[in-house]
Amino acid sequence: MKKFMDWMTEKFAPKMNKLAKNPWISSIQEAILAAMPLILIGSFVTMLNIIGNYVSWFPDLGLISSFSFGLLALCLAYQIPFILMEKKKNRKTAKQAGMAGIALFILLIYPLASDIAGHAAEDGSFSGTEGLSIFLERMGTQGMLAAILGGLMVGCIMNLFAKHTFFKEDSGMPDFIIVWFDTLIPMLIIILLGWIFTFKLEISMFTIINQIFAPFIAVGQSFWGFVLFNFFAFAFLYSFGISTWVLYPVMAAIVFPAIGANASAASGAHLFIHTSETTNMFLIGGGGATLALNVLMLTAKSKRLKVVGRSCIVPSLFNINEPIVFGAPIAFNPVLMIPMWIMGLIGPIITYLTMSSGLVAIPKKVFNFWYLPSPITGYLVTQSITGPILVLVIFTVACLVYYPFLKVYDRQEYANEQKKLKEDEANIVQEHKH
């Protein structure tokens, strides 16, 4: 165990943290975080629409979600190349990269020829009088993979051309004019590539991208994919101080399209279990369901553990567990890491089995207010009493899992405190003798 802990601490954790800081990966992370207000608006709409279940005159606000969360991919198409250029120290051309990202993304989602009435032409051909029809749903979660890959491609091309300029350093031309001309060629290349694939070769890159990643998405939606992915992201890696954000780009590619598909699914259609809404139901107090540990620490004999428990209980109620993970600590502490790993497996297993069997409703609405207490989240995402019941069952199991490990750790800490107290008393007596 010691060799494994040393390897994780000295080799694995530094490499994972370095990977998280890689500009190509961190640009995706930051782009998704920048788009979080759109996701939260969709969540807020879900909350308000519950009123409509009880008040007949209350309007359906679903379209607000369509023009917020439903434009997530379009926003990522701009944000990813923009942030990437800034990270590559090419801030002057960051905005142009974002605009090129939007242009390429719209080409990638395969707009169709349409007549003046807006109906798509059967053969997709153009006579010069038609317009273009764009599937609005592809600008949302359906188009996330296209937005991410397209954004990275735009960033790559714009970054290569950022090293070259038509003007000398002592040129008297204003900076904004220099940027205009220096970005003409890379932007033209980007748009030309999209135009060739979509309108000349008539290849739907949107379809190809989604087909390539379909096996990966299928694994992520499987029982073992759901269990192991959430175990590694929210329990195992976190217990070594490795941020969950390392896997966030991968997680987003699985969970956001899934909840988007669930929201638009017809009655009786197949629903995806692996969504962020589902995950939030077993992250009670944070990864590893650490609220249970926090509550148990309130009764600890060790003064230190009791103080840590009291100081961390409010953040834990709102699913913020950094204080207890690094304050108890759980991180790099084998006694408390093991129950965290156990709950990192049990929580997803119970959740998947109860939802796949129909005992608990699968979330169908966008809801990412993950800082709400878990029982409330459980009701809002399932819109059923079975949601809070599932949360309480997992919390009870977590208490049973953490209890024996905490007792061992509490006994150790209490013994150390008593030993330290006796040593301090002995030192005081010794000082008085002198």
Short mmCIF file of N, CA, C and O in Angstrom, two decimals, residues 70-159:
data_model
loop_
_atom_site.label_atom_id
_atom_site.label_comp_id
_atom_site.label_asym_id
_atom_site.label_seq_id
_atom_site.Cartn_x
_atom_site.Cartn_y
_atom_site.Cartn_z
N GLY A 70 -29.93 25.39 -25.06
CA GLY A 70 -30.05 24.87 -26.42
C GLY A 70 -29.07 25.47 -27.40
O GLY A 70 -29.02 25.05 -28.56
N LEU A 71 -28.30 26.47 -26.99
CA LEU A 71 -27.26 27.07 -27.85
C LEU A 71 -25.86 26.81 -27.29
O LEU A 71 -24.91 27.52 -27.63
N LEU A 72 -25.75 25.80 -26.44
CA LEU A 72 -24.48 25.51 -25.77
C LEU A 72 -23.35 25.27 -26.76
O LEU A 72 -22.25 25.82 -26.61
N ALA A 73 -23.57 24.44 -27.78
CA ALA A 73 -22.50 24.11 -28.73
C ALA A 73 -22.07 25.34 -29.52
O ALA A 73 -20.87 25.51 -29.80
N LEU A 74 -23.02 26.19 -29.89
CA LEU A 74 -22.68 27.41 -30.63
C LEU A 74 -21.75 28.30 -29.80
O LEU A 74 -20.78 28.86 -30.33
N CYS A 75 -22.02 28.39 -28.51
CA CYS A 75 -21.16 29.19 -27.63
C CYS A 75 -19.78 28.56 -27.49
O CYS A 75 -18.76 29.27 -27.48
N LEU A 76 -19.72 27.23 -27.38
CA LEU A 76 -18.43 26.55 -27.28
C LEU A 76 -17.60 26.74 -28.55
O LEU A 76 -16.37 26.84 -28.49
N ALA A 77 -18.28 26.80 -29.70
CA ALA A 77 -17.59 26.98 -30.97
C ALA A 77 -16.81 28.30 -30.99
O ALA A 77 -15.75 28.40 -31.62
N TYR A 78 -17.32 29.30 -30.31
CA TYR A 78 -16.62 30.59 -30.21
C TYR A 78 -15.59 30.56 -29.08
O TYR A 78 -14.45 30.98 -29.25
N GLN A 79 -16.00 30.06 -27.91
CA GLN A 79 -15.17 30.14 -26.71
C GLN A 79 -13.88 29.33 -26.80
O GLN A 79 -12.82 29.78 -26.35
N ILE A 80 -13.95 28.12 -27.36
CA ILE A 80 -12.78 27.24 -27.36
C ILE A 80 -11.60 27.84 -28.13
O ILE A 80 -10.50 27.97 -27.58
N PRO A 81 -11.77 28.25 -29.40
CA PRO A 81 -10.63 28.86 -30.09
C PRO A 81 -10.22 30.19 -29.47
O PRO A 81 -9.02 30.53 -29.45
N PHE A 82 -11.19 30.95 -28.96
CA PHE A 82 -10.88 32.24 -28.33
C PHE A 82 -9.97 32.03 -27.11
O PHE A 82 -8.92 32.68 -26.97
N ILE A 83 -10.35 31.12 -26.22
CA ILE A 83 -9.57 30.85 -25.01
C ILE A 83 -8.23 30.22 -25.36
O ILE A 83 -7.20 30.55 -24.75
N LEU A 84 -8.23 29.33 -26.34
CA LEU A 84 -6.98 28.67 -26.75
C LEU A 84 -5.96 29.69 -27.26
O LEU A 84 -4.77 29.61 -26.91
N MET A 85 -6.41 30.65 -28.04
CA MET A 85 -5.50 31.67 -28.56
C MET A 85 -4.94 32.53 -27.42
O MET A 85 -3.78 32.92 -27.44
N GLU A 86 -5.77 32.82 -26.44
CA GLU A 86 -5.29 33.59 -25.29
C GLU A 86 -4.24 32.81 -24.51
O GLU A 86 -3.25 33.37 -24.05
N LYS A 87 -4.47 31.51 -24.34
CA LYS A 87 -3.50 30.68 -23.62
C LYS A 87 -2.20 30.54 -24.39
O LYS A 87 -1.14 30.31 -23.79
N LYS A 88 -2.28 30.63 -25.71
CA LYS A 88 -1.08 30.54 -26.54
C LYS A 88 -0.41 31.90 -26.73
O LYS A 88 0.47 32.06 -27.57
N LYS A 89 -0.85 32.90 -25.95
CA LYS A 89 -0.28 34.25 -25.97
C LYS A 89 -0.51 34.95 -27.31
O LYS A 89 0.31 35.78 -27.74
N ASN A 90 -1.62 34.62 -27.98
CA ASN A 90 -1.98 35.28 -29.24
C ASN A 90 -3.29 36.04 -29.06
O ASN A 90 -4.26 35.83 -29.79
N ARG A 91 -3.32 36.92 -28.07
CA ARG A 91 -4.57 37.59 -27.69
C ARG A 91 -5.10 38.51 -28.79
O ARG A 91 -6.30 38.73 -28.87
N LYS A 92 -4.21 39.05 -29.64
CA LYS A 92 -4.66 39.99 -30.68
C LYS A 92 -5.61 39.35 -31.66
O LYS A 92 -6.49 40.02 -32.23
N THR A 93 -5.44 38.06 -31.91
CA THR A 93 -6.28 37.38 -32.91
C THR A 93 -7.30 36.43 -32.27
O THR A 93 -7.91 35.63 -32.96
N ALA A 94 -7.50 36.54 -30.95
CA ALA A 94 -8.41 35.63 -30.25
C ALA A 94 -9.85 35.81 -30.70
O ALA A 94 -10.58 34.83 -30.91
N LYS A 95 -10.29 37.05 -30.86
CA LYS A 95 -11.68 37.29 -31.28
C LYS A 95 -11.93 36.76 -32.69
O LYS A 95 -13.00 36.20 -32.97
N GLN A 96 -10.97 36.99 -33.58
CA GLN A 96 -11.11 36.48 -34.95
C GLN A 96 -11.17 34.95 -34.96
O GLN A 96 -11.91 34.35 -35.75
N ALA A 97 -10.40 34.31 -34.07
CA ALA A 97 -10.44 32.85 -33.96
C ALA A 97 -11.83 32.39 -33.51
O ALA A 97 -12.36 31.40 -34.03
N GLY A 98 -12.43 33.11 -32.56
CA GLY A 98 -13.77 32.78 -32.10
C GLY A 98 -14.79 32.90 -33.21
O GLY A 98 -15.67 32.04 -33.37
N MET A 99 -14.69 33.95 -34.01
CA MET A 99 -15.63 34.13 -35.12
C MET A 99 -15.46 33.05 -36.17
O MET A 99 -16.45 32.54 -36.73
N ALA A 100 -14.21 32.68 -36.46
CA ALA A 100 -13.96 31.59 -37.41
C ALA A 100 -14.51 30.29 -36.86
O ALA A 100 -15.01 29.44 -37.62
N GLY A 101 -14.45 30.12 -35.53
CA GLY A 101 -15.01 28.93 -34.90
C GLY A 101 -16.50 28.81 -35.13
O GLY A 101 -17.02 27.72 -35.41
N ILE A 102 -17.22 29.93 -35.03
CA ILE A 102 -18.67 29.92 -35.27
C ILE A 102 -18.95 29.57 -36.73
O ILE A 102 -19.84 28.75 -37.03
N ALA A 103 -18.21 30.17 -37.65
CA ALA A 103 -18.43 29.91 -39.08
C ALA A 103 -18.21 28.44 -39.41
O ALA A 103 -19.03 27.81 -40.10
N LEU A 104 -17.10 27.88 -38.92
CA LEU A 104 -16.82 26.47 -39.20
C LEU A 104 -17.86 25.56 -38.55
O LEU A 104 -18.29 24.57 -39.17
N PHE A 105 -18.27 25.89 -37.34
CA PHE A 105 -19.25 25.06 -36.65
C PHE A 105 -20.56 24.99 -37.43
O PHE A 105 -21.13 23.90 -37.59
N ILE A 106 -21.04 26.13 -37.92
CA ILE A 106 -22.30 26.13 -38.68
C ILE A 106 -22.15 25.30 -39.95
O ILE A 106 -23.09 24.61 -40.37
N LEU A 107 -20.96 25.33 -40.56
CA LEU A 107 -20.72 24.48 -41.73
C LEU A 107 -20.67 23.00 -41.34
O LEU A 107 -21.16 22.14 -42.09
N LEU A 108 -20.11 22.70 -40.17
CA LEU A 108 -19.98 21.31 -39.73
C LEU A 108 -21.33 20.66 -39.40
O LEU A 108 -21.49 19.45 -39.57
N ILE A 109 -22.30 21.45 -38.93
CA ILE A 109 -23.59 20.85 -38.56
C ILE A 109 -24.48 20.65 -39.77
O ILE A 109 -25.65 20.30 -39.64
N TYR A 110 -23.93 20.86 -40.95
CA TYR A 110 -24.53 20.48 -42.22
C TYR A 110 -25.86 21.17 -42.50
O TYR A 110 -26.94 20.56 -42.46
N PRO A 111 -25.81 22.48 -42.82
CA PRO A 111 -27.04 23.17 -43.23
C PRO A 111 -27.54 22.62 -44.55
O PRO A 111 -26.75 22.21 -45.41
N LEU A 112 -28.85 22.60 -44.73
CA LEU A 112 -29.46 22.05 -45.94
C LEU A 112 -30.07 23.15 -46.79
O LEU A 112 -30.52 24.18 -46.28
N ALA A 113 -30.08 22.93 -48.11
CA ALA A 113 -30.76 23.85 -49.01
C ALA A 113 -32.25 23.82 -48.72
O ALA A 113 -32.83 22.77 -48.46
N SER A 114 -32.89 24.98 -48.73
CA SER A 114 -34.32 25.04 -48.49
C SER A 114 -34.96 26.03 -49.43
O SER A 114 -34.32 26.97 -49.92
N ASP A 115 -36.25 25.81 -49.71
CA ASP A 115 -36.95 26.75 -50.57
C ASP A 115 -37.36 27.97 -49.76
O ASP A 115 -37.09 28.08 -48.57
N ILE A 116 -38.02 28.91 -50.41
CA ILE A 116 -38.37 30.16 -49.75
C ILE A 116 -39.28 29.92 -48.56
O ILE A 116 -39.24 30.65 -47.57
N ALA A 117 -40.08 28.87 -48.61
CA ALA A 117 -40.97 28.56 -47.49
C ALA A 117 -40.24 27.91 -46.33
O ALA A 117 -40.80 27.72 -45.26
N GLY A 118 -38.97 27.58 -46.55
CA GLY A 118 -38.18 27.03 -45.46
C GLY A 118 -38.12 25.52 -45.44
O GLY A 118 -37.62 24.93 -44.51
N HIS A 119 -38.63 24.85 -46.50
CA HIS A 119 -38.59 23.39 -46.55
C HIS A 119 -37.31 22.92 -47.22
O HIS A 119 -36.91 23.44 -48.26
N ALA A 120 -36.65 21.95 -46.63
CA ALA A 120 -35.38 21.46 -47.16
C ALA A 120 -35.58 20.81 -48.52
O ALA A 120 -36.56 20.08 -48.74
N ALA A 121 -34.68 21.09 -49.44
CA ALA A 121 -34.74 20.46 -50.76
C ALA A 121 -34.42 18.98 -50.64
O ALA A 121 -33.56 18.59 -49.87
N GLU A 122 -35.13 18.15 -51.43
CA GLU A 122 -34.96 16.71 -51.31
C GLU A 122 -33.56 16.26 -51.68
O GLU A 122 -33.00 15.36 -51.06
N ASP A 123 -32.98 16.89 -52.70
CA ASP A 123 -31.65 16.45 -53.14
C ASP A 123 -30.52 17.30 -52.54
O ASP A 123 -29.35 17.05 -52.80
N GLY A 124 -30.89 18.28 -51.73
CA GLY A 124 -29.87 19.10 -51.08
C GLY A 124 -29.13 20.03 -52.03
O GLY A 124 -28.17 20.67 -51.65
N SER A 125 -29.59 20.13 -53.29
CA SER A 125 -28.87 20.93 -54.27
C SER A 125 -29.29 22.39 -54.21
O SER A 125 -30.32 22.74 -53.63
N PHE A 126 -28.50 23.25 -54.84
CA PHE A 126 -28.77 24.68 -54.84
C PHE A 126 -28.97 25.16 -56.28
O PHE A 126 -28.24 24.78 -57.17
N SER A 127 -29.96 26.01 -56.48
CA SER A 127 -30.13 26.62 -57.80
C SER A 127 -29.82 28.11 -57.74
O SER A 127 -29.86 28.80 -58.74
N GLY A 128 -29.53 28.59 -56.54
CA GLY A 128 -29.21 30.01 -56.39
C GLY A 128 -30.34 30.80 -55.78
O GLY A 128 -30.16 31.94 -55.40
N THR A 129 -31.55 30.20 -55.70
CA THR A 129 -32.69 30.93 -55.15
C THR A 129 -33.06 30.43 -53.76
O THR A 129 -33.86 31.04 -53.08
N GLU A 130 -32.47 29.33 -53.34
CA GLU A 130 -32.82 28.76 -52.05
C GLU A 130 -32.06 29.44 -50.90
O GLU A 130 -31.07 30.12 -51.12
N GLY A 131 -32.56 29.21 -49.71
CA GLY A 131 -31.85 29.63 -48.52
C GLY A 131 -31.22 28.42 -47.86
O GLY A 131 -31.04 27.39 -48.50
N LEU A 132 -30.91 28.55 -46.60
CA LEU A 132 -30.32 27.46 -45.84
C LEU A 132 -31.18 27.15 -44.62
O LEU A 132 -31.67 28.07 -43.96
N SER A 133 -31.36 25.87 -44.34
CA SER A 133 -32.05 25.45 -43.14
C SER A 133 -31.04 24.82 -42.19
O SER A 133 -30.24 23.97 -42.60
N ILE A 134 -31.06 25.28 -40.93
CA ILE A 134 -30.13 24.76 -39.92
C ILE A 134 -30.95 24.12 -38.81
O ILE A 134 -31.93 24.69 -38.34
N PHE A 135 -30.55 22.91 -38.42
CA PHE A 135 -31.24 22.23 -37.32
C PHE A 135 -30.85 22.92 -36.01
O PHE A 135 -29.69 22.85 -35.58
N LEU A 136 -31.82 23.54 -35.36
CA LEU A 136 -31.55 24.28 -34.13
C LEU A 136 -31.00 23.36 -33.04
O LEU A 136 -30.11 23.75 -32.27
N GLU A 137 -31.51 22.13 -32.98
CA GLU A 137 -31.06 21.22 -31.93
C GLU A 137 -29.58 20.88 -32.04
O GLU A 137 -28.94 20.50 -31.05
N ARG A 138 -29.00 21.03 -33.25
CA ARG A 138 -27.58 20.75 -33.42
C ARG A 138 -26.71 21.86 -32.85
O ARG A 138 -25.50 21.70 -32.71
N MET A 139 -27.31 23.01 -32.55
CA MET A 139 -26.57 24.09 -31.92
C MET A 139 -26.49 23.90 -30.41
O MET A 139 -25.80 24.64 -29.72
N GLY A 140 -27.22 22.92 -29.91
CA GLY A 140 -27.20 22.61 -28.49
C GLY A 140 -26.32 21.42 -28.20
O GLY A 140 -25.24 21.25 -28.78
N THR A 141 -26.79 20.54 -27.35
CA THR A 141 -25.96 19.42 -26.90
C THR A 141 -25.64 18.42 -28.01
O THR A 141 -24.61 17.75 -27.96
N GLN A 142 -26.50 18.33 -29.02
CA GLN A 142 -26.21 17.41 -30.13
C GLN A 142 -24.93 17.79 -30.87
O GLN A 142 -24.24 16.93 -31.42
N GLY A 143 -24.63 19.08 -30.89
CA GLY A 143 -23.47 19.54 -31.65
C GLY A 143 -22.22 19.76 -30.81
O GLY A 143 -21.24 20.35 -31.30
N MET A 144 -22.22 19.28 -29.56
CA MET A 144 -21.08 19.54 -28.68
C MET A 144 -19.77 18.98 -29.23
O MET A 144 -18.73 19.65 -29.21
N LEU A 145 -19.79 17.74 -29.71
CA LEU A 145 -18.55 17.13 -30.22
C LEU A 145 -18.03 17.88 -31.44
O LEU A 145 -16.82 18.11 -31.56
N ALA A 146 -18.95 18.29 -32.32
CA ALA A 146 -18.54 19.06 -33.49
C ALA A 146 -17.96 20.40 -33.08
O ALA A 146 -16.96 20.87 -33.65
N ALA A 147 -18.56 21.04 -32.06
CA ALA A 147 -18.07 22.33 -31.58
C ALA A 147 -16.68 22.19 -30.96
O ALA A 147 -15.80 23.04 -31.19
N ILE A 148 -16.47 21.14 -30.17
CA ILE A 148 -15.18 20.94 -29.51
C ILE A 148 -14.07 20.66 -30.53
O ILE A 148 -13.02 21.30 -30.52
N LEU A 149 -14.32 19.69 -31.42
CA LEU A 149 -13.29 19.33 -32.41
C LEU A 149 -13.06 20.47 -33.39
O LEU A 149 -11.92 20.77 -33.77
N GLY A 150 -14.14 21.11 -33.82
CA GLY A 150 -14.01 22.25 -34.73
C GLY A 150 -13.27 23.40 -34.08
O GLY A 150 -12.42 24.04 -34.71
N GLY A 151 -13.57 23.66 -32.82
CA GLY A 151 -12.91 24.73 -32.10
C GLY A 151 -11.42 24.49 -31.94
O GLY A 151 -10.60 25.41 -32.09
N LEU A 152 -11.04 23.24 -31.65
CA LEU A 152 -9.62 22.90 -31.53
C LEU A 152 -8.90 23.02 -32.88
O LEU A 152 -7.75 23.47 -32.95
N MET A 153 -9.60 22.63 -33.95
CA MET A 153 -9.01 22.75 -35.29
C MET A 153 -8.79 24.21 -35.66
O MET A 153 -7.73 24.58 -36.18
N VAL A 154 -9.77 25.05 -35.37
CA VAL A 154 -9.64 26.49 -35.64
C VAL A 154 -8.47 27.06 -34.84
O VAL A 154 -7.65 27.83 -35.36
N GLY A 155 -8.39 26.70 -33.57
CA GLY A 155 -7.31 27.18 -32.73
C GLY A 155 -5.95 26.77 -33.26
O GLY A 155 -4.99 27.55 -33.22
N CYS A 156 -5.86 25.53 -33.76
CA CYS A 156 -4.60 25.03 -34.32
C CYS A 156 -4.18 25.85 -35.53
O CYS A 156 -3.03 26.29 -35.62
N ILE A 157 -5.10 26.07 -36.47
CA ILE A 157 -4.78 26.82 -37.70
C ILE A 157 -4.45 28.28 -37.38
O ILE A 157 -3.46 28.83 -37.88
N MET A 158 -5.28 28.90 -36.54
CA MET A 158 -5.04 30.31 -36.20
C MET A 158 -3.73 30.47 -35.43
O MET A 158 -3.01 31.46 -35.61
N ASN A 159 -3.38 29.50 -34.61
CA ASN A 159 -2.14 29.57 -33.85
C ASN A 159 -0.92 29.44 -34.77
O ASN A 159 0.10 30.11 -34.58
#
